[in-house]
Amino acid sequence: MANIKPSLAKGTRDFSPREMEKRNHIFNTLKAVFKKFGYSEIQTPSFENLSTLTGKYGEEGDKLIFKILNSGDYLAKAPADLLDSRNANSLTKHISEKALRYDLTVPFARYVVMHQHELTLPFKRFQIQPVWRADRPQRGRYREFFQCDVDVVGSPSLLNEAEFILIYHEALSALGLRDFTVKINNRKILSGIAEVIGKPALIVDMTVAIDKLDKIGLEGVNKELLERGFTSEDLDILKPIILLEGNNEQKLAALKSVLQSSTQGLAGVAEIEEVFAYLESFGATDLLRERVEVDITLARGLNYYTGCIFEVKTNEVAMGSIGGGGRYDDLTGMFGLKDLTGVGVSFGADRIYDVLEELNLFPSSANASTTVLIINFDKTIEAYSLRLLANLRAQGIAAELYPAAVKLKKQMSYADDKNIPYVLLVGDEEMNSGNLSLKNMKTGEQGTMRLEDLVLFLKK
Amino acid sequence: MANIKPSLAKGTRDFSPREMEKRNHIFNTLKAVFKKFGYSEIQTPSFENLSTLTGKYGEEGDKLIFKILNSGDYLAKAPADLLDSRNANSLTKHISEKALRYDLTVPFARYVVMHQHELTLPFKRFQIQPVWRADRPQRGRYREFFQCDVDVVGSPSLLNEAEFILIYHEALSALGLRDFTVKINNRKILSGIAEVIGKPALIVDMTVAIDKLDKIGLEGVNKELLERGFTSEDLDILKPIILLEGNNEQKLAALKSVLQSSTQGLAGVAEIEEVFAYLESFGATDLLRERVEVDITLARGLNYYTGCIFEVKTNEVAMGSIGGGGRYDDLTGMFGLKDLTGVGVSFGADRIYDVLEELNLFPSSANASTTVLIINFDKTIEAYSLRLLANLRAQGIAAELYPAAVKLKKQMSYADDKNIPYVLLVGDEEMNSGNLSLKNMKTGEQGTMRLEDLVLFLKK
């Protein structure tokens, strides 16, 4: 065994007990909300056949997929010419048959196709698992990170879209966020705009440009639009759309007027109106007014989404989007199952973690750790302490006896470091009287009580 | 995009909603017990530097580690001679720097060494994560499976060993198992026996042979011992040890007599006695008598363990061990941190799953799924149903409205397939009267109640 100084693989992280508590706080909160809305958890394997993943994420994406080397003599079946010419790119598929999950969407599509005969549609699932990308690691970007997706397939109803807005609201509120915005757009509106201008083929160029409004302003957007094949007449038509102002009703009214000649565009507006009508029926009028914003510059994953598009940002901290998603009409087409519509959103767990940290919104660790540490004074009272320990645990109280009679200071600092809120000091006197000394580690207060009272006190 | 029929990578599994519920039932039960005993969760990355893992699992183990191909032009830096000679074995480390976690132990050792200055000892951690092995898949053996480890490092106290027996007892009982045995042995006893025979160097041969007693009987064991270098005189000494009978006290007494000339052997016996004394102090006398069994044929991971060794088996189903572990005195030595003692056990989650399945011990899925489905009769009462839905969810009840007014039969079979225990039938009459019709999907019973009563009823 080599005696090496160990290190983490680049772009990966250990999660300490305190970090796990915080991450579990996020995941457990999200899961509870997903379940309340009728979503069930699934998991897929960490690696898939390479052929399942290749070609789904574009050329750049394919490069970022981590490939797993075949076991055994993986060179035996590799074509000699590729080895001799050192053609790594073409060689890969001959020496690697498996690859690590790159996202949760493609494995989910694979799951739906493979299990189509057991699934009852609509199928509502959530999935929280790590994914891996061979990106250059940098601050806040990791090679292993968790995705958290909620999707329903097999239901065209816009009720689902409305419920995703409720899910965002309920989950982020439960995490303590107070000011966030769910932006909504619709692919059909974007298509309609390109259609009205008479340049439907330039829809991607158009959306790529107007998506940058926040960063480069109207002048910058116009410059880019001109470069991408639009004329100054087009810009005149686009300007009021890009600078669309007012509340949601005003925006939708303006869009209807601009898009009157586009059936598609009007359908997009009508979809958003139907989602809003659902929210009204839910009694979520305040939520709709305060948290939901029509934003036609929103274009995430355009090649993919076919209906409503969502993005969520917090307004309390400077941070990119903390979630997003939309409707896609051909999730499983890549695996030969056509015409299955789906809609889903995801939560950016790492960013949400950073937001909660910055706003100091994580609950204190007190509940997550051991509740009480029994100090170990000496071997003769150990038996008494062990009975006490068994009693506390039988009552469901997380408890420990320090495993050796070392110096008090060391035992106290163990409790401190582990965020244990109470220590129980049991010496001869306590053993004989049955009056136990309990110390509050936060306030330093100390008092005595009988076991029965102690149990009641600690259970609270 | 190629239109391929998708499949799972060999040896991997999808987990459906129902399977996830069952798996989570196991993991949540174990986690709750670990926490009650003061253990905290950590996680380590799915892949490690190849050098962190290589050489830790023996030559056979190294072959089973999944290696990750370097990104980019991975052949650029590969030695020409290895490529030209098609030497896959030697080439690997030049084209792969990372590998998937093979177990949780080595990454934990790496964790402890890297975080040694932040950790308060004793450090009590549990870890539940998948591991990957390039084994030939077969029934019950997967290439991706979950390990579930609980360890404490930095405490030589045998209180920890005693608590692991309690942890096994409490966790398996909480899962509904009623008849299981925790076997205990001690590496020092095995060393002592080899010492008494005068063949300390043959300890591994000896334990490998007597470990097979169950399978090949005494005659088979003796035959193998002779082949492995023991004499018939040795067999005479070994026989009463191998066939050790009686209760634990009788076995320990017999061992003390056999091992009287071996300080080491006696120390092993004394350690087991101390563990038992701790259990007595805990008031776990019945547990000790009924569930704990001294078994000196137990030798799992002998090269690794230095003190007590554990193994757990259920007596209700024919199944290999469902858990095991022991004390190791040099976990972190491989990474240059010497003399850190540890002790830990693991739970075989996949086997426990199979046992609970066979004994029908999983709780009904009723609590895990949506509690009530509101039937969608027609668009005109949708608004009323949505208010109802919002009300139920506000009370913490997992509820859904079927997202379209399709045939009743289809909606009922959705509820059925999803194991939803109740459906709410809301038509014009119900809307006008406020008397809601609730149907129990299991019994078929149907009754009407007001919303307030419905909430109280479903919350139970």
mmCIF file of N, CA, C and O in Angstrom, chain B residues 253-333:
data_model
loop_
_atom_site.group_PDB
_atom_site.id
_atom_site.type_symbol
_atom_site.label_atom_id
_atom_site.label_comp_id
_atom_site.label_asym_id
_atom_site.label_seq_id
_atom_site.Cartn_x
_atom_site.Cartn_y
_atom_site.Cartn_z
ATOM 1 N N ALA B 253 -15.702 -19.903 28.900
ATOM 2 C CA ALA B 253 -14.943 -20.651 29.923
ATOM 3 C C ALA B 253 -14.039 -21.677 29.250
ATOM 4 O O ALA B 253 -12.851 -21.808 29.594
ATOM 5 N N ALA B 254 -14.579 -22.411 28.276
ATOM 6 C CA ALA B 254 -13.775 -23.420 27.577
ATOM 7 C C ALA B 254 -12.597 -22.768 26.862
ATOM 8 O O ALA B 254 -11.470 -23.276 26.879
ATOM 9 N N LEU B 255 -12.857 -21.608 26.236
ATOM 10 C CA LEU B 255 -11.776 -20.920 25.524
ATOM 11 C C LEU B 255 -10.678 -20.486 26.481
ATOM 12 O O LEU B 255 -9.485 -20.599 26.185
ATOM 13 N N LYS B 256 -11.093 -19.986 27.651
ATOM 14 C CA LYS B 256 -10.102 -19.543 28.631
ATOM 15 C C LYS B 256 -9.194 -20.691 29.032
ATOM 16 O O LYS B 256 -7.986 -20.521 29.206
ATOM 17 N N SER B 257 -9.802 -21.853 29.130
ATOM 18 C CA SER B 257 -8.994 -23.003 29.511
ATOM 19 C C SER B 257 -8.032 -23.395 28.385
ATOM 20 O O SER B 257 -6.837 -23.591 28.592
ATOM 21 N N VAL B 258 -8.525 -23.452 27.163
ATOM 22 C CA VAL B 258 -7.657 -23.794 26.025
ATOM 23 C C VAL B 258 -6.555 -22.756 25.828
ATOM 24 O O VAL B 258 -5.425 -23.088 25.480
ATOM 25 N N LEU B 259 -6.924 -21.474 26.031
ATOM 26 C CA LEU B 259 -6.007 -20.383 25.681
ATOM 27 C C LEU B 259 -5.143 -19.906 26.839
ATOM 28 O O LEU B 259 -4.526 -18.850 26.755
ATOM 29 N N GLN B 260 -5.105 -20.714 27.940
ATOM 30 C CA GLN B 260 -4.436 -20.174 29.137
ATOM 31 C C GLN B 260 -2.988 -19.784 28.926
ATOM 32 O O GLN B 260 -2.455 -18.923 29.615
ATOM 33 N N SER B 261 -2.345 -20.371 27.919
ATOM 34 C CA SER B 261 -0.939 -20.025 27.683
ATOM 35 C C SER B 261 -0.778 -18.850 26.714
ATOM 36 O O SER B 261 0.344 -18.428 26.429
ATOM 37 N N SER B 262 -1.868 -18.319 26.214
ATOM 38 C CA SER B 262 -1.759 -17.227 25.239
ATOM 39 C C SER B 262 -2.338 -15.933 25.787
ATOM 40 O O SER B 262 -3.549 -15.777 25.941
ATOM 41 N N THR B 263 -1.461 -14.974 26.102
ATOM 42 C CA THR B 263 -1.916 -13.677 26.607
ATOM 43 C C THR B 263 -2.901 -13.053 25.627
ATOM 44 O O THR B 263 -3.947 -12.519 25.996
ATOM 45 N N GLN B 264 -2.535 -13.141 24.353
ATOM 46 C CA GLN B 264 -3.365 -12.563 23.311
ATOM 47 C C GLN B 264 -4.763 -13.201 23.280
ATOM 48 O O GLN B 264 -5.776 -12.511 23.219
ATOM 49 N N GLY B 265 -4.772 -14.546 23.307
ATOM 50 C CA GLY B 265 -6.048 -15.254 23.271
ATOM 51 C C GLY B 265 -6.921 -14.873 24.449
ATOM 52 O O GLY B 265 -8.125 -14.626 24.293
ATOM 53 N N LEU B 266 -6.319 -14.808 25.643
ATOM 54 C CA LEU B 266 -7.094 -14.442 26.834
ATOM 55 C C LEU B 266 -7.619 -13.012 26.737
ATOM 56 O O LEU B 266 -8.734 -12.713 27.187
ATOM 57 N N ALA B 267 -6.810 -12.158 26.134
ATOM 58 C CA ALA B 267 -7.255 -10.764 25.960
ATOM 59 C C ALA B 267 -8.507 -10.721 25.083
ATOM 60 O O ALA B 267 -9.440 -9.949 25.337
ATOM 61 N N GLY B 268 -8.536 -11.572 24.060
ATOM 62 C CA GLY B 268 -9.712 -11.634 23.184
ATOM 63 C C GLY B 268 -10.951 -12.070 23.938
ATOM 64 O O GLY B 268 -12.033 -11.482 23.778
ATOM 65 N N VAL B 269 -10.793 -13.089 24.781
ATOM 66 C CA VAL B 269 -11.922 -13.551 25.600
ATOM 67 C C VAL B 269 -12.383 -12.429 26.531
ATOM 68 O O VAL B 269 -13.589 -12.149 26.655
ATOM 69 N N ALA B 270 -11.408 -11.757 27.152
ATOM 70 C CA ALA B 270 -11.752 -10.677 28.092
ATOM 71 C C ALA B 270 -12.499 -9.553 27.392
ATOM 72 O O ALA B 270 -13.417 -8.944 27.963
ATOM 73 N N GLU B 271 -12.139 -9.288 26.151
ATOM 74 C CA GLU B 271 -12.844 -8.223 25.419
ATOM 75 C C GLU B 271 -14.311 -8.575 25.208
ATOM 76 O O GLU B 271 -15.193 -7.746 25.394
ATOM 77 N N ILE B 272 -14.552 -9.820 24.821
ATOM 78 C CA ILE B 272 -15.951 -10.231 24.641
ATOM 79 C C ILE B 272 -16.700 -10.152 25.963
ATOM 80 O O ILE B 272 -17.841 -9.685 26.029
ATOM 81 N N GLU B 273 -16.016 -10.565 27.045
ATOM 82 C CA GLU B 273 -16.670 -10.484 28.358
ATOM 83 C C GLU B 273 -17.008 -9.037 28.735
ATOM 84 O O GLU B 273 -18.068 -8.764 29.298
ATOM 85 N N GLU B 274 -16.115 -8.148 28.370
ATOM 86 C CA GLU B 274 -16.385 -6.748 28.698
ATOM 87 C C GLU B 274 -17.574 -6.205 27.892
ATOM 88 O O GLU B 274 -18.404 -5.456 28.410
ATOM 89 N N VAL B 275 -17.633 -6.595 26.619
ATOM 90 C CA VAL B 275 -18.775 -6.187 25.793
ATOM 91 C C VAL B 275 -20.073 -6.697 26.423
ATOM 92 O O VAL B 275 -21.055 -5.953 26.547
ATOM 93 N N PHE B 276 -20.040 -7.952 26.878
ATOM 94 C CA PHE B 276 -21.236 -8.536 27.500
ATOM 95 C C PHE B 276 -21.586 -7.817 28.804
ATOM 96 O O PHE B 276 -22.769 -7.595 29.100
ATOM 97 N N ALA B 277 -20.549 -7.429 29.563
ATOM 98 C CA ALA B 277 -20.806 -6.706 30.811
ATOM 99 C C ALA B 277 -21.492 -5.372 30.523
ATOM 100 O O ALA B 277 -22.398 -4.942 31.246
ATOM 101 N N TYR B 278 -21.040 -4.708 29.443
ATOM 102 C CA TYR B 278 -21.705 -3.458 29.054
ATOM 103 C C TYR B 278 -23.177 -3.703 28.748
ATOM 104 O O TYR B 278 -24.054 -2.941 29.145
ATOM 105 N N LEU B 279 -23.432 -4.783 28.015
ATOM 106 C CA LEU B 279 -24.830 -5.077 27.674
ATOM 107 C C LEU B 279 -25.663 -5.316 28.927
ATOM 108 O O LEU B 279 -26.814 -4.876 29.030
ATOM 109 N N GLU B 280 -25.064 -6.014 29.912
ATOM 110 C CA GLU B 280 -25.764 -6.224 31.185
ATOM 111 C C GLU B 280 -26.081 -4.883 31.839
ATOM 112 O O GLU B 280 -27.196 -4.651 32.312
ATOM 113 N N SER B 281 -25.081 -3.992 31.849
ATOM 114 C CA SER B 281 -25.305 -2.682 32.468
ATOM 115 C C SER B 281 -26.420 -1.924 31.764
ATOM 116 O O SER B 281 -27.159 -1.152 32.373
ATOM 117 N N PHE B 282 -26.510 -2.106 30.466
ATOM 118 C CA PHE B 282 -27.587 -1.458 29.699
ATOM 119 C C PHE B 282 -28.946 -2.055 30.036
ATOM 120 O O PHE B 282 -29.977 -1.570 29.576
ATOM 121 N N GLY B 283 -28.950 -3.146 30.780
ATOM 122 C CA GLY B 283 -30.214 -3.816 31.059
ATOM 123 C C GLY B 283 -30.645 -4.716 29.914
ATOM 124 O O GLY B 283 -31.804 -5.106 29.812
ATOM 125 N N ALA B 284 -29.691 -5.045 29.032
ATOM 126 C CA ALA B 284 -30.037 -5.834 27.843
ATOM 127 C C ALA B 284 -29.745 -7.322 28.049
ATOM 128 O O ALA B 284 -29.223 -7.999 27.159
ATOM 129 N N THR B 285 -30.115 -7.819 29.222
ATOM 130 C CA THR B 285 -29.804 -9.211 29.564
ATOM 131 C C THR B 285 -30.518 -10.203 28.644
ATOM 132 O O THR B 285 -29.910 -11.171 28.177
ATOM 133 N N ASP B 286 -31.777 -9.927 28.362
ATOM 134 C CA ASP B 286 -32.533 -10.829 27.486
ATOM 135 C C ASP B 286 -31.942 -10.857 26.089
ATOM 136 O O ASP B 286 -31.747 -11.915 25.486
ATOM 137 N N LEU B 287 -31.664 -9.671 25.588
ATOM 138 C CA LEU B 287 -31.043 -9.539 24.274
ATOM 139 C C LEU B 287 -29.771 -10.370 24.223
ATOM 140 O O LEU B 287 -29.529 -11.138 23.282
ATOM 141 N N LEU B 288 -28.947 -10.224 25.241
ATOM 142 C CA LEU B 288 -27.674 -10.925 25.295
ATOM 143 C C LEU B 288 -27.883 -12.436 25.253
ATOM 144 O O LEU B 288 -27.184 -13.152 24.531
ATOM 145 N N ARG B 289 -28.872 -12.900 26.003
ATOM 146 C CA ARG B 289 -29.100 -14.333 26.069
ATOM 147 C C ARG B 289 -29.722 -14.883 24.781
ATOM 148 O O ARG B 289 -29.373 -15.941 24.303
ATOM 149 N N GLU B 290 -30.617 -14.103 24.210
ATOM 150 C CA GLU B 290 -31.407 -14.630 23.083
ATOM 151 C C GLU B 290 -30.838 -14.335 21.707
ATOM 152 O O GLU B 290 -31.121 -15.048 20.749
ATOM 153 N N ARG B 291 -30.065 -13.273 21.592
ATOM 154 C CA ARG B 291 -29.680 -12.813 20.253
ATOM 155 C C ARG B 291 -28.182 -12.847 19.990
ATOM 156 O O ARG B 291 -27.753 -12.687 18.853
ATOM 157 N N VAL B 292 -27.381 -12.945 21.041
ATOM 158 C CA VAL B 292 -25.931 -12.833 20.853
ATOM 159 C C VAL B 292 -25.287 -14.202 21.024
ATOM 160 O O VAL B 292 -25.590 -14.915 21.985
ATOM 161 N N GLU B 293 -24.404 -14.556 20.095
ATOM 162 C CA GLU B 293 -23.813 -15.894 20.125
ATOM 163 C C GLU B 293 -22.326 -15.833 19.824
ATOM 164 O O GLU B 293 -21.916 -15.330 18.773
ATOM 165 N N VAL B 294 -21.536 -16.327 20.757
ATOM 166 C CA VAL B 294 -20.091 -16.435 20.509
ATOM 167 C C VAL B 294 -19.875 -17.512 19.447
ATOM 168 O O VAL B 294 -20.388 -18.619 19.564
ATOM 169 N N ASP B 295 -19.166 -17.166 18.384
ATOM 170 C CA ASP B 295 -18.939 -18.118 17.294
ATOM 171 C C ASP B 295 -17.514 -17.961 16.798
ATOM 172 O O ASP B 295 -17.200 -17.034 16.056
ATOM 173 N N ILE B 296 -16.645 -18.893 17.237
ATOM 174 C CA ILE B 296 -15.232 -18.694 16.897
ATOM 175 C C ILE B 296 -14.908 -19.134 15.466
ATOM 176 O O ILE B 296 -13.777 -18.976 15.011
ATOM 177 N N THR B 297 -15.909 -19.627 14.739
ATOM 178 C CA THR B 297 -15.644 -19.900 13.313
ATOM 179 C C THR B 297 -15.830 -18.634 12.471
ATOM 180 O O THR B 297 -15.560 -18.631 11.277
ATOM 181 N N LEU B 298 -16.286 -17.593 13.095
ATOM 182 C CA LEU B 298 -16.527 -16.324 12.383
ATOM 183 C C LEU B 298 -15.200 -15.606 12.133
ATOM 184 O O LEU B 298 -14.450 -15.346 13.065
ATOM 185 N N ALA B 299 -14.901 -15.314 10.864
ATOM 186 C CA ALA B 299 -13.571 -14.754 10.575
ATOM 187 C C ALA B 299 -13.582 -13.688 9.501
ATOM 188 O O ALA B 299 -12.550 -13.375 8.929
ATOM 189 N N ARG B 300 -14.730 -13.110 9.220
ATOM 190 C CA ARG B 300 -14.821 -12.183 8.068
ATOM 191 C C ARG B 300 -13.758 -11.075 8.082
ATOM 192 O O ARG B 300 -13.503 -10.455 9.097
ATOM 193 N N GLY B 301 -13.182 -10.849 6.926
ATOM 194 C CA GLY B 301 -12.213 -9.745 6.785
ATOM 195 C C GLY B 301 -11.061 -9.817 7.762
ATOM 196 O O GLY B 301 -10.665 -8.824 8.350
ATOM 197 N N LEU B 302 -10.535 -10.989 7.928
ATOM 198 C CA LEU B 302 -9.558 -11.206 8.990
ATOM 199 C C LEU B 302 -8.322 -10.316 8.876
ATOM 200 O O LEU B 302 -7.767 -9.884 9.892
ATOM 201 N N ASN B 303 -7.891 -10.026 7.652
ATOM 202 C CA ASN B 303 -6.663 -9.251 7.485
ATOM 203 C C ASN B 303 -6.839 -7.839 7.986
ATOM 204 O O ASN B 303 -5.883 -7.078 8.111
ATOM 205 N N TYR B 304 -8.029 -7.494 8.258
ATOM 206 C CA TYR B 304 -8.415 -6.132 8.470
ATOM 207 C C TYR B 304 -8.772 -5.917 9.937
ATOM 208 O O TYR B 304 -8.313 -4.971 10.575
ATOM 209 N N TYR B 305 -9.561 -6.833 10.489
ATOM 210 C CA TYR B 305 -10.016 -6.658 11.864
ATOM 211 C C TYR B 305 -8.952 -7.065 12.870
ATOM 212 O O TYR B 305 -8.187 -7.992 12.648
ATOM 213 N N THR B 306 -8.944 -6.341 14.002
ATOM 214 C CA THR B 306 -7.928 -6.592 15.019
ATOM 215 C C THR B 306 -8.539 -6.938 16.367
ATOM 216 O O THR B 306 -7.825 -7.384 17.264
ATOM 217 N N GLY B 307 -9.833 -6.722 16.544
ATOM 218 C CA GLY B 307 -10.470 -7.023 17.827
ATOM 219 C C GLY B 307 -11.755 -7.800 17.609
ATOM 220 O O GLY B 307 -11.749 -8.813 16.923
ATOM 221 N N CYS B 308 -12.857 -7.303 18.159
ATOM 222 C CA CYS B 308 -14.147 -7.980 17.996
ATOM 223 C C CYS B 308 -14.571 -8.029 16.534
ATOM 224 O O CYS B 308 -14.269 -7.116 15.753
ATOM 225 N N ILE B 309 -15.234 -9.115 16.196
ATOM 226 C CA ILE B 309 -15.780 -9.296 14.841
ATOM 227 C C ILE B 309 -17.258 -9.643 15.001
ATOM 228 O O ILE B 309 -17.616 -10.431 15.876
ATOM 229 N N PHE B 310 -18.099 -9.041 14.165
ATOM 230 C CA PHE B 310 -19.547 -9.292 14.235
ATOM 231 C C PHE B 310 -20.088 -9.829 12.918
ATOM 232 O O PHE B 310 -19.571 -9.518 11.852
ATOM 233 N N GLU B 311 -21.153 -10.586 13.025
ATOM 234 C CA GLU B 311 -21.924 -10.938 11.841
ATOM 235 C C GLU B 311 -23.365 -11.163 12.290
ATOM 236 O O GLU B 311 -23.607 -11.722 13.360
ATOM 237 N N VAL B 312 -24.302 -10.737 11.454
ATOM 238 C CA VAL B 312 -25.718 -10.866 11.815
ATOM 239 C C VAL B 312 -26.425 -11.695 10.766
ATOM 240 O O VAL B 312 -26.241 -11.490 9.571
ATOM 241 N N LYS B 313 -27.204 -12.643 11.240
ATOM 242 C CA LYS B 313 -28.062 -13.368 10.301
ATOM 243 C C LYS B 313 -29.478 -13.470 10.847
ATOM 244 O O LYS B 313 -29.703 -13.472 12.059
ATOM 245 N N THR B 314 -30.416 -13.503 9.915
ATOM 246 C CA THR B 314 -31.804 -13.709 10.298
ATOM 247 C C THR B 314 -32.071 -15.209 10.347
ATOM 248 O O THR B 314 -31.503 -15.973 9.566
ATOM 249 N N ASN B 315 -32.908 -15.609 11.287
ATOM 250 C CA ASN B 315 -33.266 -17.031 11.367
ATOM 251 C C ASN B 315 -34.648 -17.300 10.791
ATOM 252 O O ASN B 315 -35.155 -18.405 10.859
ATOM 253 N N GLU B 316 -35.252 -16.271 10.208
ATOM 254 C CA GLU B 316 -36.615 -16.427 9.701
ATOM 255 C C GLU B 316 -36.644 -16.795 8.224
ATOM 256 O O GLU B 316 -37.636 -17.296 7.721
ATOM 257 N N VAL B 317 -35.557 -16.522 7.519
ATOM 258 C CA VAL B 317 -35.470 -16.747 6.080
ATOM 259 C C VAL B 317 -34.077 -17.290 5.789
ATOM 260 O O VAL B 317 -33.120 -16.894 6.444
ATOM 261 N N ALA B 318 -33.970 -18.185 4.822
ATOM 262 C CA ALA B 318 -32.646 -18.658 4.427
ATOM 263 C C ALA B 318 -31.969 -17.553 3.632
ATOM 264 O O ALA B 318 -32.412 -17.192 2.554
ATOM 265 N N MET B 319 -30.915 -17.028 4.179
ATOM 266 C CA MET B 319 -30.271 -15.848 3.585
ATOM 267 C C MET B 319 -28.898 -15.747 4.220
ATOM 268 O O MET B 319 -28.735 -16.063 5.387
ATOM 269 N N GLY B 320 -27.918 -15.314 3.464
ATOM 270 C CA GLY B 320 -26.589 -15.118 4.033
ATOM 271 C C GLY B 320 -26.639 -14.057 5.114
ATOM 272 O O GLY B 320 -27.712 -13.670 5.565
ATOM 273 N N SER B 321 -25.489 -13.575 5.533
ATOM 274 C CA SER B 321 -25.478 -12.581 6.602
ATOM 275 C C SER B 321 -26.101 -11.282 6.100
ATOM 276 O O SER B 321 -25.961 -10.916 4.942
ATOM 277 N N ILE B 322 -26.806 -10.585 6.986
ATOM 278 C CA ILE B 322 -27.425 -9.316 6.613
ATOM 279 C C ILE B 322 -26.676 -8.137 7.227
ATOM 280 O O ILE B 322 -27.137 -7.004 7.163
ATOM 281 N N GLY B 323 -25.504 -8.433 7.792
ATOM 282 C CA GLY B 323 -24.699 -7.359 8.340
ATOM 283 C C GLY B 323 -23.458 -7.913 9.013
ATOM 284 O O GLY B 323 -23.371 -9.117 9.289
ATOM 285 N N GLY B 324 -22.509 -7.049 9.262
ATOM 286 C CA GLY B 324 -21.309 -7.489 9.940
ATOM 287 C C GLY B 324 -20.345 -6.342 10.112
ATOM 288 O O GLY B 324 -20.585 -5.236 9.622
ATOM 289 N N GLY B 325 -19.239 -6.609 10.825
ATOM 290 C CA GLY B 325 -18.252 -5.557 11.035
ATOM 291 C C GLY B 325 -17.253 -5.958 12.085
ATOM 292 O O GLY B 325 -17.105 -7.152 12.388
ATOM 293 N N GLY B 326 -16.603 -4.974 12.660
ATOM 294 C CA GLY B 326 -15.621 -5.275 13.678
ATOM 295 C C GLY B 326 -14.702 -4.109 13.984
ATOM 296 O O GLY B 326 -14.909 -3.000 13.499
ATOM 297 N N ARG B 327 -13.719 -4.385 14.811
ATOM 298 C CA ARG B 327 -12.734 -3.382 15.248
ATOM 299 C C ARG B 327 -11.487 -3.486 14.380
ATOM 300 O O ARG B 327 -11.002 -4.587 14.114
ATOM 301 N N TYR B 328 -11.008 -2.376 13.910
ATOM 302 C CA TYR B 328 -9.770 -2.330 13.117
ATOM 303 C C TYR B 328 -8.861 -1.274 13.733
ATOM 304 O O TYR B 328 -9.322 -0.199 14.122
ATOM 305 N N ASP B 329 -7.584 -1.601 13.859
ATOM 306 C CA ASP B 329 -6.714 -0.647 14.551
ATOM 307 C C ASP B 329 -5.893 0.216 13.609
ATOM 308 O O ASP B 329 -5.094 1.037 14.046
ATOM 309 N N ASP B 330 -6.103 0.030 12.300
ATOM 310 C CA ASP B 330 -5.268 0.824 11.412
ATOM 311 C C ASP B 330 -6.016 1.233 10.152
ATOM 312 O O ASP B 330 -5.544 1.038 9.036
ATOM 313 N N LEU B 331 -7.167 1.831 10.338
ATOM 314 C CA LEU B 331 -7.967 2.242 9.185
ATOM 315 C C LEU B 331 -7.231 3.240 8.315
ATOM 316 O O LEU B 331 -7.219 3.134 7.089
ATOM 317 N N THR B 332 -6.631 4.231 8.943
ATOM 318 C CA THR B 332 -6.108 5.362 8.185
ATOM 319 C C THR B 332 -4.612 5.263 7.913
ATOM 320 O O THR B 332 -4.031 6.163 7.309
ATOM 321 N N GLY B 333 -4.029 4.149 8.358
ATOM 322 C CA GLY B 333 -2.604 3.961 8.128
ATOM 323 C C GLY B 333 -2.239 4.018 6.652
ATOM 324 O O GLY B 333 -1.166 4.519 6.281
#
